[in-house]
Coordinates of N, CA, C and O in Angstrom, one line a residue:
M21 N 24.1 11.3 -15.6 CA 23.4 10.0 -15.4 C 24.5 8.9 -15.7 O 25.2 9.2 -16.6
T22 N 24.5 7.8 -15.0 CA 25.4 6.8 -15.3 C 24.7 5.7 -15.9 O 23.5 5.4 -15.7
N23 N 25.5 4.9 -16.8 CA 24.9 3.8 -17.4 C 25.0 2.6 -16.6 O 25.8 2.6 -15.7
D24 N 24.1 1.6 -16.8 CA 24.3 0.3 -16.2 C 25.7 -0.2 -16.4 O 26.3 0.0 -17.4
A25 N 26.2 -1.0 -15.5 CA 27.4 -1.7 -15.6 C 27.2 -2.7 -16.7 O 26.2 -3.4 -17.0
P26 N 28.3 -3.0 -17.6 CA 28.2 -3.9 -18.7 C 27.9 -5.3 -18.1 O 28.4 -5.7 -17.1
P27 N 27.1 -6.1 -18.9 CA 26.7 -7.5 -18.4 C 28.0 -8.3 -18.1 O 27.9 -9.1 -17.1
R28 N 29.1 -8.2 -18.9 CA 30.2 -9.0 -18.6 C 30.8 -8.7 -17.3 O 31.2 -9.6 -16.5
W29 N 30.8 -7.3 -16.9 CA 31.4 -6.9 -15.6 C 30.4 -7.5 -14.5 O 30.8 -8.0 -13.6
D30 N 29.1 -7.5 -14.8 CA 28.1 -8.0 -13.8 C 28.4 -9.4 -13.4 O 28.5 -9.8 -12.3
R31 N 28.6 -10.3 -14.4 CA 28.8 -11.7 -14.2 C 30.1 -11.9 -13.6 O 30.2 -12.8 -12.7
R32 N 31.2 -11.2 -14.0 CA 32.4 -11.3 -13.4 C 32.4 -10.9 -11.8 O 33.0 -11.6 -11.0
M33 N 31.7 -9.8 -11.6 CA 31.6 -9.3 -10.3 C 30.8 -10.4 -9.3 O 31.3 -10.6 -8.3
Q34 N 29.9 -10.9 -9.9 CA 29.1 -11.9 -9.1 C 29.9 -13.1 -8.8 O 29.9 -13.6 -7.7
Q35 N 30.8 -13.5 -9.9 CA 31.7 -14.7 -9.5 C 32.7 -14.4 -8.5 O 33.0 -15.2 -7.6
R36 N 33.3 -13.1 -8.6 CA 34.2 -12.8 -7.6 C 33.6 -12.7 -6.2 O 34.3 -13.1 -5.2
L37 N 32.4 -12.2 -6.1 CA 31.8 -12.2 -4.7 C 31.6 -13.6 -4.2 O 31.7 -13.8 -3.1
A38 N 31.0 -14.4 -5.2 CA 30.7 -15.7 -4.8 C 31.9 -16.6 -4.3 O 31.8 -17.5 -3.4
H39 N 33.1 -16.1 -4.8 CA 34.3 -16.8 -4.4 C 34.9 -16.1 -3.1 O 36.0 -16.5 -2.8
G40 N 34.2 -15.1 -2.6 CA 34.7 -14.6 -1.4 C 35.8 -13.5 -1.5 O 36.6 -13.3 -0.5
E41 N 35.9 -12.9 -2.7 CA 37.0 -11.9 -2.9 C 36.7 -10.6 -2.3 O 35.7 -9.9 -2.7
A42 N 37.3 -10.2 -1.2 CA 37.1 -9.0 -0.5 C 37.2 -7.8 -1.4 O 36.4 -6.9 -1.2
A43 N 38.1 -7.8 -2.3 CA 38.4 -6.6 -3.2 C 37.1 -6.4 -4.0 O 36.8 -5.2 -4.4
A44 N 36.4 -7.4 -4.3 CA 35.2 -7.3 -5.2 C 34.1 -6.5 -4.4 O 33.4 -5.7 -5.0
L45 N 34.0 -6.9 -3.1 CA 33.0 -6.2 -2.3 C 33.3 -4.7 -2.1 O 32.4 -3.9 -2.4
G46 N 34.6 -4.4 -2.0 CA 35.0 -2.9 -2.1 C 34.7 -2.2 -3.4 O 34.2 -1.1 -3.3
E47 N 34.9 -2.9 -4.5 CA 34.6 -2.4 -5.8 C 33.1 -2.3 -6.0 O 32.7 -1.2 -6.5
L48 N 32.4 -3.2 -5.6 CA 31.0 -3.1 -5.7 C 30.4 -1.9 -4.9 O 29.6 -1.2 -5.2
Y49 N 30.9 -1.8 -3.6 CA 30.5 -0.7 -2.7 C 30.9 0.7 -3.4 O 30.0 1.5 -3.4
D50 N 32.1 0.8 -3.9 CA 32.5 2.0 -4.5 C 31.6 2.4 -5.6 O 31.4 3.6 -5.8
R51 N 31.2 1.5 -6.4 CA 30.3 1.8 -7.6 C 28.9 2.0 -7.2 O 28.3 2.8 -7.9
F52 N 28.3 1.3 -6.2 CA 26.9 1.4 -6.0 C 26.5 2.0 -4.6 O 25.2 2.1 -4.4
A53 N 27.3 2.3 -3.8 CA 27.0 2.8 -2.4 C 26.1 4.1 -2.5 O 25.2 4.2 -1.8
S54 N 26.4 5.0 -3.4 CA 25.6 6.2 -3.5 C 24.2 5.9 -4.0 O 23.2 6.5 -3.5
L55 N 24.1 5.0 -4.9 CA 22.7 4.5 -5.3 C 21.9 3.9 -4.2 O 20.8 4.3 -4.0
V56 N 22.5 3.1 -3.5 CA 21.9 2.3 -2.3 C 21.5 3.3 -1.4 O 20.3 3.4 -0.8
H57 N 22.3 4.1 -1.0 CA 22.1 5.2 0.1 C 21.0 6.1 -0.4 O 20.0 6.4 0.4
G58 N 20.9 6.5 -1.6 CA 19.9 7.3 -2.2 C 18.6 6.8 -2.1 O 17.6 7.5 -1.7
V59 N 18.5 5.5 -2.6 CA 17.2 4.8 -2.6 C 16.7 4.7 -1.2 O 15.5 4.9 -0.8
A60 N 17.6 4.3 -0.3 CA 17.2 4.1 1.2 C 16.7 5.4 1.8 O 15.8 5.4 2.6
H61 N 17.5 6.5 1.5 CA 17.2 7.7 2.1 C 15.8 8.3 1.6 O 15.0 8.8 2.2
R62 N 15.5 8.0 0.3 CA 14.2 8.3 -0.3 C 13.0 7.6 0.4 O 12.1 8.2 0.7
V63 N 13.3 6.3 0.7 CA 12.2 5.6 1.4 C 12.1 6.0 2.8 O 11.0 6.3 3.3
L64 N 13.2 6.1 3.6 CA 13.2 6.3 5.0 C 13.1 7.7 5.4 O 12.6 8.1 6.5
G65 N 13.7 8.7 4.6 CA 13.9 10.1 4.9 C 14.7 10.3 6.3 O 14.6 11.2 7.0
D66 N 15.6 9.4 6.4 CA 16.5 9.4 7.7 C 17.8 8.9 7.3 O 18.1 7.9 6.7
E67 N 18.8 9.7 7.6 CA 20.3 9.5 7.2 C 20.7 8.2 7.9 O 21.4 7.4 7.3
G68 N 20.5 8.2 9.3 CA 21.0 7.0 10.0 C 20.4 5.7 9.5 O 21.1 4.7 9.3
G69 N 19.1 5.7 9.2 CA 18.5 4.5 8.6 C 19.0 4.1 7.3 O 19.2 3.0 7.0
A70 N 19.3 5.2 6.4 CA 19.8 4.9 5.1 C 21.3 4.4 5.2 O 21.6 3.5 4.5
D71 N 22.0 4.8 6.2 CA 23.3 4.2 6.4 C 23.3 2.7 6.8 O 24.0 1.9 6.3
R72 N 22.2 2.3 7.7 CA 22.2 1.0 8.1 C 21.7 0.1 7.0 O 22.1 -0.9 6.8
V73 N 20.7 0.6 6.2 CA 20.3 -0.1 5.0 C 21.4 -0.3 4.0 O 21.5 -1.4 3.4
T74 N 22.3 0.7 3.9 CA 23.4 0.5 2.9 C 24.3 -0.6 3.4 O 24.7 -1.4 2.6
R75 N 24.5 -0.6 4.7 CA 25.4 -1.6 5.3 C 24.7 -3.0 5.1 O 25.4 -3.9 4.6
D76 N 23.4 -3.0 5.3 CA 22.7 -4.3 5.2 C 22.7 -4.8 3.8 O 22.8 -6.1 3.6
V77 N 22.5 -4.0 2.8 CA 22.5 -4.4 1.4 C 23.7 -4.9 0.9 O 23.8 -6.0 0.3
F78 N 24.9 -4.3 1.3 CA 26.1 -4.8 0.9 C 26.5 -6.1 1.6 O 27.2 -7.0 1.0
A79 N 26.1 -6.3 2.8 CA 26.2 -7.5 3.6 C 25.5 -8.6 2.9 O 25.9 -9.7 2.7
H80 N 24.3 -8.3 2.5 CA 23.5 -9.3 1.8 C 24.1 -9.8 0.5 O 24.1 -10.9 0.1
A81 N 24.5 -8.7 -0.3 CA 25.2 -9.0 -1.6 C 26.5 -9.9 -1.4 O 26.7 -10.8 -2.2
W82 N 27.1 -9.6 -0.4 CA 28.4 -10.4 0.0 C 28.0 -11.8 0.4 O 28.6 -12.8 -0.1
E83 N 27.0 -12.0 1.2 CA 26.6 -13.3 1.7 C 25.8 -14.1 0.8 O 25.7 -15.4 0.9
H84 N 25.0 -13.4 -0.1 CA 24.1 -14.1 -1.1 C 24.4 -13.9 -2.5 O 23.3 -13.6 -3.3
A85 N 25.6 -13.8 -2.9 CA 25.9 -13.3 -4.3 C 25.3 -14.2 -5.3 O 25.0 -13.8 -6.4
D86 N 25.0 -15.5 -4.9 CA 24.5 -16.5 -5.8 C 23.0 -16.2 -6.2 O 22.4 -16.7 -7.1
E87 N 22.4 -15.2 -5.4 CA 21.0 -14.9 -5.7 C 20.9 -14.0 -7.0 O 19.9 -13.9 -7.6
Y88 N 21.9 -13.4 -7.4 CA 21.9 -12.5 -8.5 C 22.0 -13.3 -9.7 O 22.9 -14.2 -9.8
D89 N 21.0 -13.1 -10.6 CA 21.0 -13.9 -11.9 C 21.2 -12.8 -13.0 O 20.3 -12.0 -13.3
P90 N 22.3 -12.8 -13.8 CA 22.6 -11.8 -14.8 C 21.5 -11.9 -15.9 O 21.2 -10.9 -16.6
R91 N 20.8 -13.0 -16.1 CA 19.8 -13.1 -17.1 C 18.5 -12.2 -16.7 O 17.8 -12.0 -17.6
Q92 N 18.4 -12.0 -15.5 CA 17.2 -11.2 -14.9 C 17.3 -9.7 -15.0 O 16.4 -8.9 -14.8
G93 N 18.6 -9.2 -15.3 CA 18.8 -7.8 -15.4 C 20.3 -7.5 -14.9 O 21.0 -8.3 -14.5
S94 N 20.5 -6.2 -14.8 CA 21.8 -5.8 -14.4 C 22.1 -5.9 -13.0 O 21.2 -5.9 -12.1
L95 N 23.3 -5.9 -12.6 CA 23.7 -6.0 -11.2 C 23.2 -4.7 -10.5 O 22.8 -4.7 -9.3
R96 N 23.3 -3.6 -11.2 CA 22.8 -2.3 -10.6 C 21.4 -2.4 -10.3 O 21.0 -1.9 -9.2
S97 N 20.5 -2.9 -11.1 CA 19.2 -3.1 -10.9 C 18.9 -4.0 -9.7 O 18.0 -3.8 -8.8
W98 N 19.6 -5.1 -9.6 CA 19.6 -6.0 -8.5 C 19.9 -5.4 -7.1 O 19.2 -5.5 -6.1
I99 N 21.1 -4.6 -7.2 CA 21.4 -3.9 -5.9 C 20.3 -2.8 -5.5 O 20.0 -2.7 -4.3
A100 N 19.8 -2.2 -6.5 CA 18.8 -1.1 -6.3 C 17.5 -1.8 -5.7 O 16.9 -1.2 -4.7
G101 N 17.2 -2.9 -6.3 CA 16.0 -3.6 -5.8 C 16.2 -4.0 -4.3 O 15.3 -4.0 -3.5
L102 N 17.4 -4.5 -4.0 CA 17.8 -5.0 -2.6 C 17.7 -3.7 -1.7 O 17.1 -3.9 -0.6
A103 N 18.2 -2.6 -2.2 CA 18.1 -1.4 -1.3 C 16.7 -1.1 -1.0 O 16.2 -0.7 0.1
H104 N 15.8 -1.1 -2.1 CA 14.4 -0.7 -1.9 C 13.7 -1.6 -1.0 O 13.0 -1.2 0.0
R105 N 13.9 -3.0 -1.1 CA 13.2 -4.0 -0.3 C 13.7 -3.8 1.2 O 12.9 -3.9 2.1
H106 N 15.0 -3.7 1.4 CA 15.5 -3.5 2.8 C 15.0 -2.2 3.5 O 14.6 -2.2 4.6
A107 N 14.9 -1.2 2.7 CA 14.4 0.1 3.2 C 12.9 0.0 3.6 O 12.5 0.5 4.6
V108 N 12.1 -0.6 2.7 CA 10.7 -0.7 2.9 C 10.5 -1.6 4.1 O 9.6 -1.3 5.0
S109 N 11.2 -2.7 4.2 CA 11.1 -3.5 5.3 C 11.4 -2.8 6.6 O 10.7 -2.9 7.6
R110 N 12.5 -2.0 6.6 CA 12.9 -1.2 7.8 C 11.7 -0.3 8.1 O 11.4 0.0 9.3
L111 N 11.1 0.5 7.1 CA 10.1 1.4 7.4 C 8.9 0.7 7.9 O 8.3 1.2 8.8
R112 N 8.6 -0.4 7.4 CA 7.4 -1.2 8.0 C 7.6 -1.8 9.3 O 6.7 -1.7 10.2
R113 N 8.9 -2.1 9.7 CA 9.2 -2.5 11.0 C 9.0 -1.3 12.0 O 8.4 -1.4 13.1
A114 N 9.4 -0.2 11.5 CA 9.3 1.1 12.3 C 7.8 1.4 12.6 O 7.4 1.8 13.7
Q115 N 6.9 1.2 11.6 CA 5.5 1.3 11.7 C 5.0 0.4 12.7 O 4.2 0.6 13.5
D116 N 5.3 -0.8 12.5 CA 4.9 -2.0 13.5 C 5.3 -1.6 14.9 O 4.5 -2.0 15.9
D117 N 6.4 -0.9 15.2 CA 6.8 -0.6 16.4 C 6.2 0.7 17.0 O 6.4 1.0 18.1
G118 N 5.3 1.2 16.1 CA 4.5 2.3 16.6 C 5.3 3.7 16.4 O 4.7 4.7 16.9
E119 N 6.3 3.7 15.7 CA 7.1 4.8 15.5 C 6.5 5.8 14.4 O 6.5 7.0 14.5
R120 N 5.7 5.2 13.5 CA 5.1 6.1 12.5 C 3.7 5.6 12.1 O 3.5 4.3 12.2
P121 N 2.8 6.4 11.8 CA 1.4 6.0 11.5 C 1.4 5.1 10.2 O 2.3 5.4 9.3
A122 N 0.5 4.1 10.0 CA 0.4 3.3 8.8 C 0.3 4.1 7.5 O 0.9 3.7 6.5
T123 N -0.5 5.2 7.5 CA -0.7 5.9 6.3 C 0.6 6.6 5.8 O 0.8 6.6 4.6
E124 N 1.3 7.1 6.8 CA 2.6 7.8 6.5 C 3.5 6.8 5.8 O 4.2 7.0 4.8
V125 N 3.6 5.5 6.4 CA 4.4 4.5 6.0 C 4.1 4.0 4.5 O 4.9 4.0 3.7
E126 N 2.7 3.8 4.4 CA 2.4 3.4 3.0 C 2.6 4.6 1.9 O 2.9 4.2 0.8
E127 N 2.4 5.8 2.4 CA 2.7 6.8 1.4 C 4.1 6.9 1.0 O 4.5 7.1 -0.1
K128 N 5.0 6.7 2.0 CA 6.5 6.7 1.7 C 6.8 5.6 0.9 O 7.6 5.7 0.0
V129 N 6.2 4.4 1.1 CA 6.5 3.2 0.3 C 6.1 3.5 -1.2 O 6.8 3.2 -2.1
R130 N 4.8 4.0 -1.4 CA 4.3 4.3 -2.6 C 5.3 5.3 -3.4 O 5.6 5.2 -4.6
A131 N 5.7 6.4 -2.7 CA 6.7 7.4 -3.3 C 7.9 6.7 -3.7 O 8.6 7.1 -4.8
A132 N 8.5 6.0 -2.8 CA 9.8 5.3 -3.0 C 9.7 4.3 -4.2 O 10.6 4.2 -5.0
S133 N 8.6 3.6 -4.3 CA 8.4 2.7 -5.4 C 8.3 3.4 -6.7 O 9.0 3.0 -7.7
A134 N 7.7 4.5 -6.7 CA 7.6 5.3 -8.0 C 9.0 5.9 -8.3 O 9.4 5.8 -9.5
A135 N 9.8 6.3 -7.3 CA 11.1 6.8 -7.6 C 12.0 5.6 -8.1 O 12.9 5.8 -9.0
A136 N 11.8 4.5 -7.5 CA 12.7 3.3 -8.0 C 12.2 3.0 -9.4 O 13.1 2.7 -10.2
R137 N 11.0 3.0 -9.8 CA 10.5 2.6 -11.0 C 11.1 3.7 -12.1 O 11.5 3.4 -13.2
A138 N 11.1 5.0 -11.7 CA 11.6 6.0 -12.5 C 13.1 5.8 -12.8 O 13.6 6.0 -13.9
D139 N 13.9 5.5 -11.7 CA 15.3 5.2 -11.9 C 15.5 4.1 -12.9 O 16.4 4.2 -13.7
Y140 N 14.7 3.0 -12.7 CA 14.8 1.8 -13.5 C 14.4 2.2 -15.1 O 15.3 1.8 -15.9
I141 N 13.3 3.0 -15.2 CA 13.1 3.4 -16.6 C 14.1 4.2 -17.1 O 14.5 4.0 -18.4
V142 N 14.7 5.2 -16.5 CA 15.7 6.1 -17.1 C 17.0 5.2 -17.3 O 17.5 5.4 -18.5
T143 N 17.4 4.4 -16.5 CA 18.6 3.5 -16.7 C 18.4 2.5 -17.9 O 19.4 2.2 -18.5
S144 N 17.2 2.1 -18.1 CA 17.0 1.1 -19.1 C 16.5 1.6 -20.4 O 16.4 0.9 -21.4
M145 N 16.2 2.9 -20.5 CA 15.7 3.5 -21.7 C 17.0 3.5 -22.7 O 18.1 3.6 -22.3
P146 N 16.6 3.6 -24.0 CA 17.7 3.7 -25.0 C 18.5 4.9 -24.8 O 18.0 6.0 -24.4
A147 N 19.8 4.8 -25.1 CA 20.8 5.9 -24.8 C 20.4 7.3 -25.5 O 20.5 8.3 -24.9
P148 N 19.8 7.3 -26.8 CA 19.5 8.6 -27.3 C 18.4 9.2 -26.5 O 18.5 10.6 -26.4
L149 N 17.3 8.5 -26.0 CA 16.3 9.2 -25.2 C 16.9 9.6 -23.8 O 16.7 10.8 -23.3
R150 N 17.8 8.8 -23.1 CA 18.5 9.2 -22.0 C 19.2 10.4 -22.1 O 19.3 11.4 -21.3
A151 N 20.0 10.5 -23.2 CA 20.9 11.7 -23.4 C 20.1 12.9 -23.6 O 20.4 14.0 -23.0
A152 N 18.9 12.8 -24.3 CA 18.1 14.0 -24.6 C 17.5 14.5 -23.2 O 17.5 15.6 -22.9
L153 N 17.1 13.6 -22.3 CA 16.5 13.9 -21.0 C 17.6 14.5 -20.2 O 17.3 15.5 -19.4
D154 N 18.7 14.0 -20.3 CA 19.8 14.5 -19.4 C 20.2 15.9 -19.8 O 20.3 16.8 -19.0
L155 N 20.1 16.2 -21.1 CA 20.5 17.6 -21.5 C 19.3 18.6 -21.1 O 19.7 19.7 -20.8
A156 N 18.2 18.1 -21.4 CA 17.0 19.0 -21.1 C 16.7 19.2 -19.6 O 16.5 20.4 -19.2
Y157 N 16.8 18.2 -18.7 CA 16.4 18.3 -17.4 C 17.5 18.5 -16.4 O 17.3 19.1 -15.4
F158 N 18.6 17.9 -16.6 CA 19.7 18.0 -15.7 C 20.7 19.2 -16.0 O 21.2 19.8 -15.2
R159 N 20.8 19.4 -17.3 CA 21.7 20.4 -17.7 C 20.9 21.7 -18.2 O 21.5 22.7 -18.6
R160 N 19.6 21.6 -18.1 CA 18.7 22.8 -18.3 C 18.8 23.4 -19.7 O 18.8 24.6 -19.9
L161 N 18.9 22.6 -20.7 CA 19.0 23.1 -22.1 C 17.7 23.0 -22.7 O 16.9 22.1 -22.4
D162 N 17.3 24.0 -23.6 CA 16.0 23.8 -24.3 C 16.1 22.7 -25.4 O 17.3 22.3 -25.7
Y163 N 15.1 22.4 -26.0 CA 15.1 21.3 -27.0 C 16.1 21.7 -28.2 O 16.7 20.8 -28.8
R164 N 16.2 23.0 -28.5 CA 17.1 23.5 -29.7 C 18.5 23.2 -29.3 O 19.3 22.8 -30.0
Q165 N 18.9 23.7 -28.1 CA 20.2 23.5 -27.6 C 20.6 21.9 -27.6 O 21.6 21.6 -27.9
A166 N 19.6 21.2 -27.1 CA 19.8 19.7 -26.9 C 20.0 19.1 -28.3 O 20.9 18.3 -28.5
A167 N 19.2 19.6 -29.3 CA 19.3 19.1 -30.7 C 20.7 19.4 -31.2 O 21.4 18.6 -31.8
A168 N 21.2 20.6 -31.0 CA 22.5 21.0 -31.5 C 23.6 20.1 -30.8 O 24.5 19.6 -31.5
R169 N 23.5 19.9 -29.5 CA 24.5 19.0 -28.8 C 24.4 17.6 -29.3 O 25.5 17.0 -29.3
L170 N 23.2 17.1 -29.5 CA 23.1 15.7 -29.9 C 23.4 15.6 -31.5 O 23.5 14.5 -31.9
G171 N 23.4 16.7 -32.2 CA 23.6 16.6 -33.6 C 22.4 16.0 -34.4 O 22.5 15.2 -35.4
V172 N 21.2 16.4 -34.0 CA 20.0 16.0 -34.6 C 19.1 17.1 -34.8 O 19.4 18.3 -34.4
T173 N 18.0 17.0 -35.6 CA 17.1 18.1 -35.9 C 16.3 18.5 -34.7 O 16.2 17.6 -33.7
D174 N 15.7 19.6 -34.7 CA 14.9 20.1 -33.6 C 13.7 19.1 -33.4 O 13.4 18.8 -32.3
D175 N 13.1 18.7 -34.5 CA 11.9 17.7 -34.4 C 12.4 16.5 -33.8 O 11.6 15.9 -33.0
E176 N 13.6 15.9 -34.1 CA 14.1 14.7 -33.5 C 14.2 14.8 -32.0 O 14.0 14.0 -31.2
A177 N 14.9 16.0 -31.6 CA 15.1 16.2 -30.2 C 13.8 16.3 -29.4 O 13.6 15.7 -28.4
R178 N 12.8 17.0 -30.0 CA 11.5 17.0 -29.4 C 10.8 15.7 -29.4 O 10.2 15.3 -28.3
R179 N 11.0 14.8 -30.3 CA 10.5 13.5 -30.4 C 11.1 12.6 -29.2 O 10.4 11.9 -28.5
R180 N 12.4 12.7 -29.1 CA 13.1 12.0 -28.1 C 12.7 12.4 -26.7 O 12.5 11.6 -25.7
L181 N 12.6 13.7 -26.5 CA 12.1 14.2 -25.2 C 10.7 13.8 -24.9 O 10.4 13.3 -23.7
R182 N 9.8 13.8 -25.9 CA 8.4 13.5 -25.6 C 8.3 12.0 -25.2 O 7.7 11.5 -24.3
L183 N 9.1 11.2 -26.0 CA 9.1 9.7 -25.8 C 9.7 9.4 -24.5 O 9.1 8.5 -23.7
G184 N 10.7 10.0 -24.1 CA 11.4 9.8 -22.7 C 10.4 10.2 -21.7 O 10.4 9.5 -20.7
L185 N 9.7 11.3 -21.8 CA 8.7 11.7 -20.8 C 7.6 10.8 -20.7 O 7.0 10.5 -19.6
Q186 N 7.1 10.3 -21.8 CA 6.0 9.3 -21.8 C 6.4 8.0 -21.0 O 5.7 7.5 -20.3
L187 N 7.7 7.7 -21.3 CA 8.1 6.5 -20.5 C 8.2 6.8 -19.0 O 7.8 5.9 -18.2
L188 N 8.7 7.9 -18.7 CA 8.8 8.3 -17.3 C 7.5 8.4 -16.6 O 7.3 8.2 -15.4
S189 N 6.5 8.9 -17.4 CA 5.1 9.1 -16.8 C 4.6 7.8 -16.3 O 3.6 7.8 -15.4
T190 N 5.1 6.7 -16.8 CA 4.5 5.4 -16.3 C 5.0 5.0 -14.8 O 4.5 4.2 -14.3
A191 N 6.0 5.7 -14.5 CA 6.6 5.4 -13.2 C 5.7 5.7 -11.9 O 5.8 5.0 -11.0
H192 N 4.8 6.6 -12.1 CA 4.0 7.0 -11.0 C 2.9 5.9 -10.6 O 2.8 5.4 -9.5
D193 N 2.2 5.3 -11.6 CA 1.3 4.3 -11.4 C 1.7 2.9 -11.8 O 1.0 2.0 -11.8
G194 N 3.0 2.8 -12.2 CA 3.4 1.6 -12.7 C 3.2 1.5 -14.2 O 2.5 2.3 -14.8
P195 N 3.7 0.5 -15.0 CA 3.4 0.4 -16.4 C 2.0 0.3 -16.7 O 1.3 -0.4 -16.1
R196 N 1.5 1.0 -17.7 CA 0.2 0.9 -18.3 C 0.1 0.2 -19.6 O 0.8 0.6 -20.5
A197 N -0.6 -0.9 -19.7 CA -0.6 -1.6 -21.0 C -1.7 -1.1 -21.9 O -1.6 -1.2 -23.1
V198 N -2.7 -0.4 -21.3 CA -3.8 0.0 -22.2 C -4.1 1.5 -21.8 O -3.9 2.0 -20.7
S199 N -4.2 2.4 -22.9 CA -4.5 3.8 -22.7 C -5.9 4.0 -22.1 O -6.7 3.2 -22.2
P200 N -6.2 5.2 -21.6 CA -7.5 5.5 -21.0 C -8.7 5.4 -22.1 O -9.8 5.3 -21.8
L201 N -8.2 5.5 -23.4 CA -9.1 5.5 -24.4 C -9.5 4.1 -24.9 O -10.4 3.8 -25.8
G202 N -8.9 3.1 -24.2 CA -9.4 1.7 -24.5 C -8.4 1.0 -25.4 O -8.5 -0.3 -25.5
G203 N -7.5 1.6 -26.1 CA -6.5 1.0 -27.0 C -5.2 0.9 -26.4 O -5.0 1.4 -25.3
R204 N -4.2 0.4 -27.1 CA -2.9 0.5 -26.7 C -2.4 1.9 -26.7 O -2.9 2.7 -27.6
A205 N -1.5 2.3 -25.8 CA -1.0 3.6 -25.8 C -0.1 3.8 -27.0 O 0.7 3.1 -27.3
A206 N -0.5 4.9 -27.8 CA 0.3 5.2 -29.0 C 1.6 6.0 -28.7 O 1.5 6.9 -27.9
V207 N 2.6 5.7 -29.3 CA 3.8 6.5 -29.3 C 4.0 7.3 -30.6 O 4.0 6.7 -31.6
R208 N 4.1 8.6 -30.4 CA 4.2 9.5 -31.6 C 5.6 9.7 -32.0 O 6.5 9.9 -31.3

């Protein structure tokens, strides 16, 4: 998993884009093209459409760099949000043209929104939780192996994994402020 770009880099990149520096666009593309293409492909399920959305997103970032506000979040999040919006718009246009049934389009939009929320949750969670999830789910280590790699106790590794999974579980339905039992959701 990759970390978000540092805020200073984000601000500098936005300034370079706003000043029309072509090298900045190339650097932005190199850094985020796979993210944009992946989001678009998840929404559209179409390689050609994902390629067009990727092109549209970077054209938008180049032409409208002033829309990005570093106080609102990372450049990575802004780019991912653009990718999601452009892909959903493309999907809805295809539905309006009669290419796909409305229910299929809405289901794809819901699934893509959940995936985008999950990506945002993972990239914005504290590094210790992200590292534990990375070891357990991407590197296929059990909690004991993860604990050894992280240099923490087994209990601490289980706690980090549980908390990370609780955060990720909110991606499907969006954030939940209240638990089903009527109180605030407790974190153990």
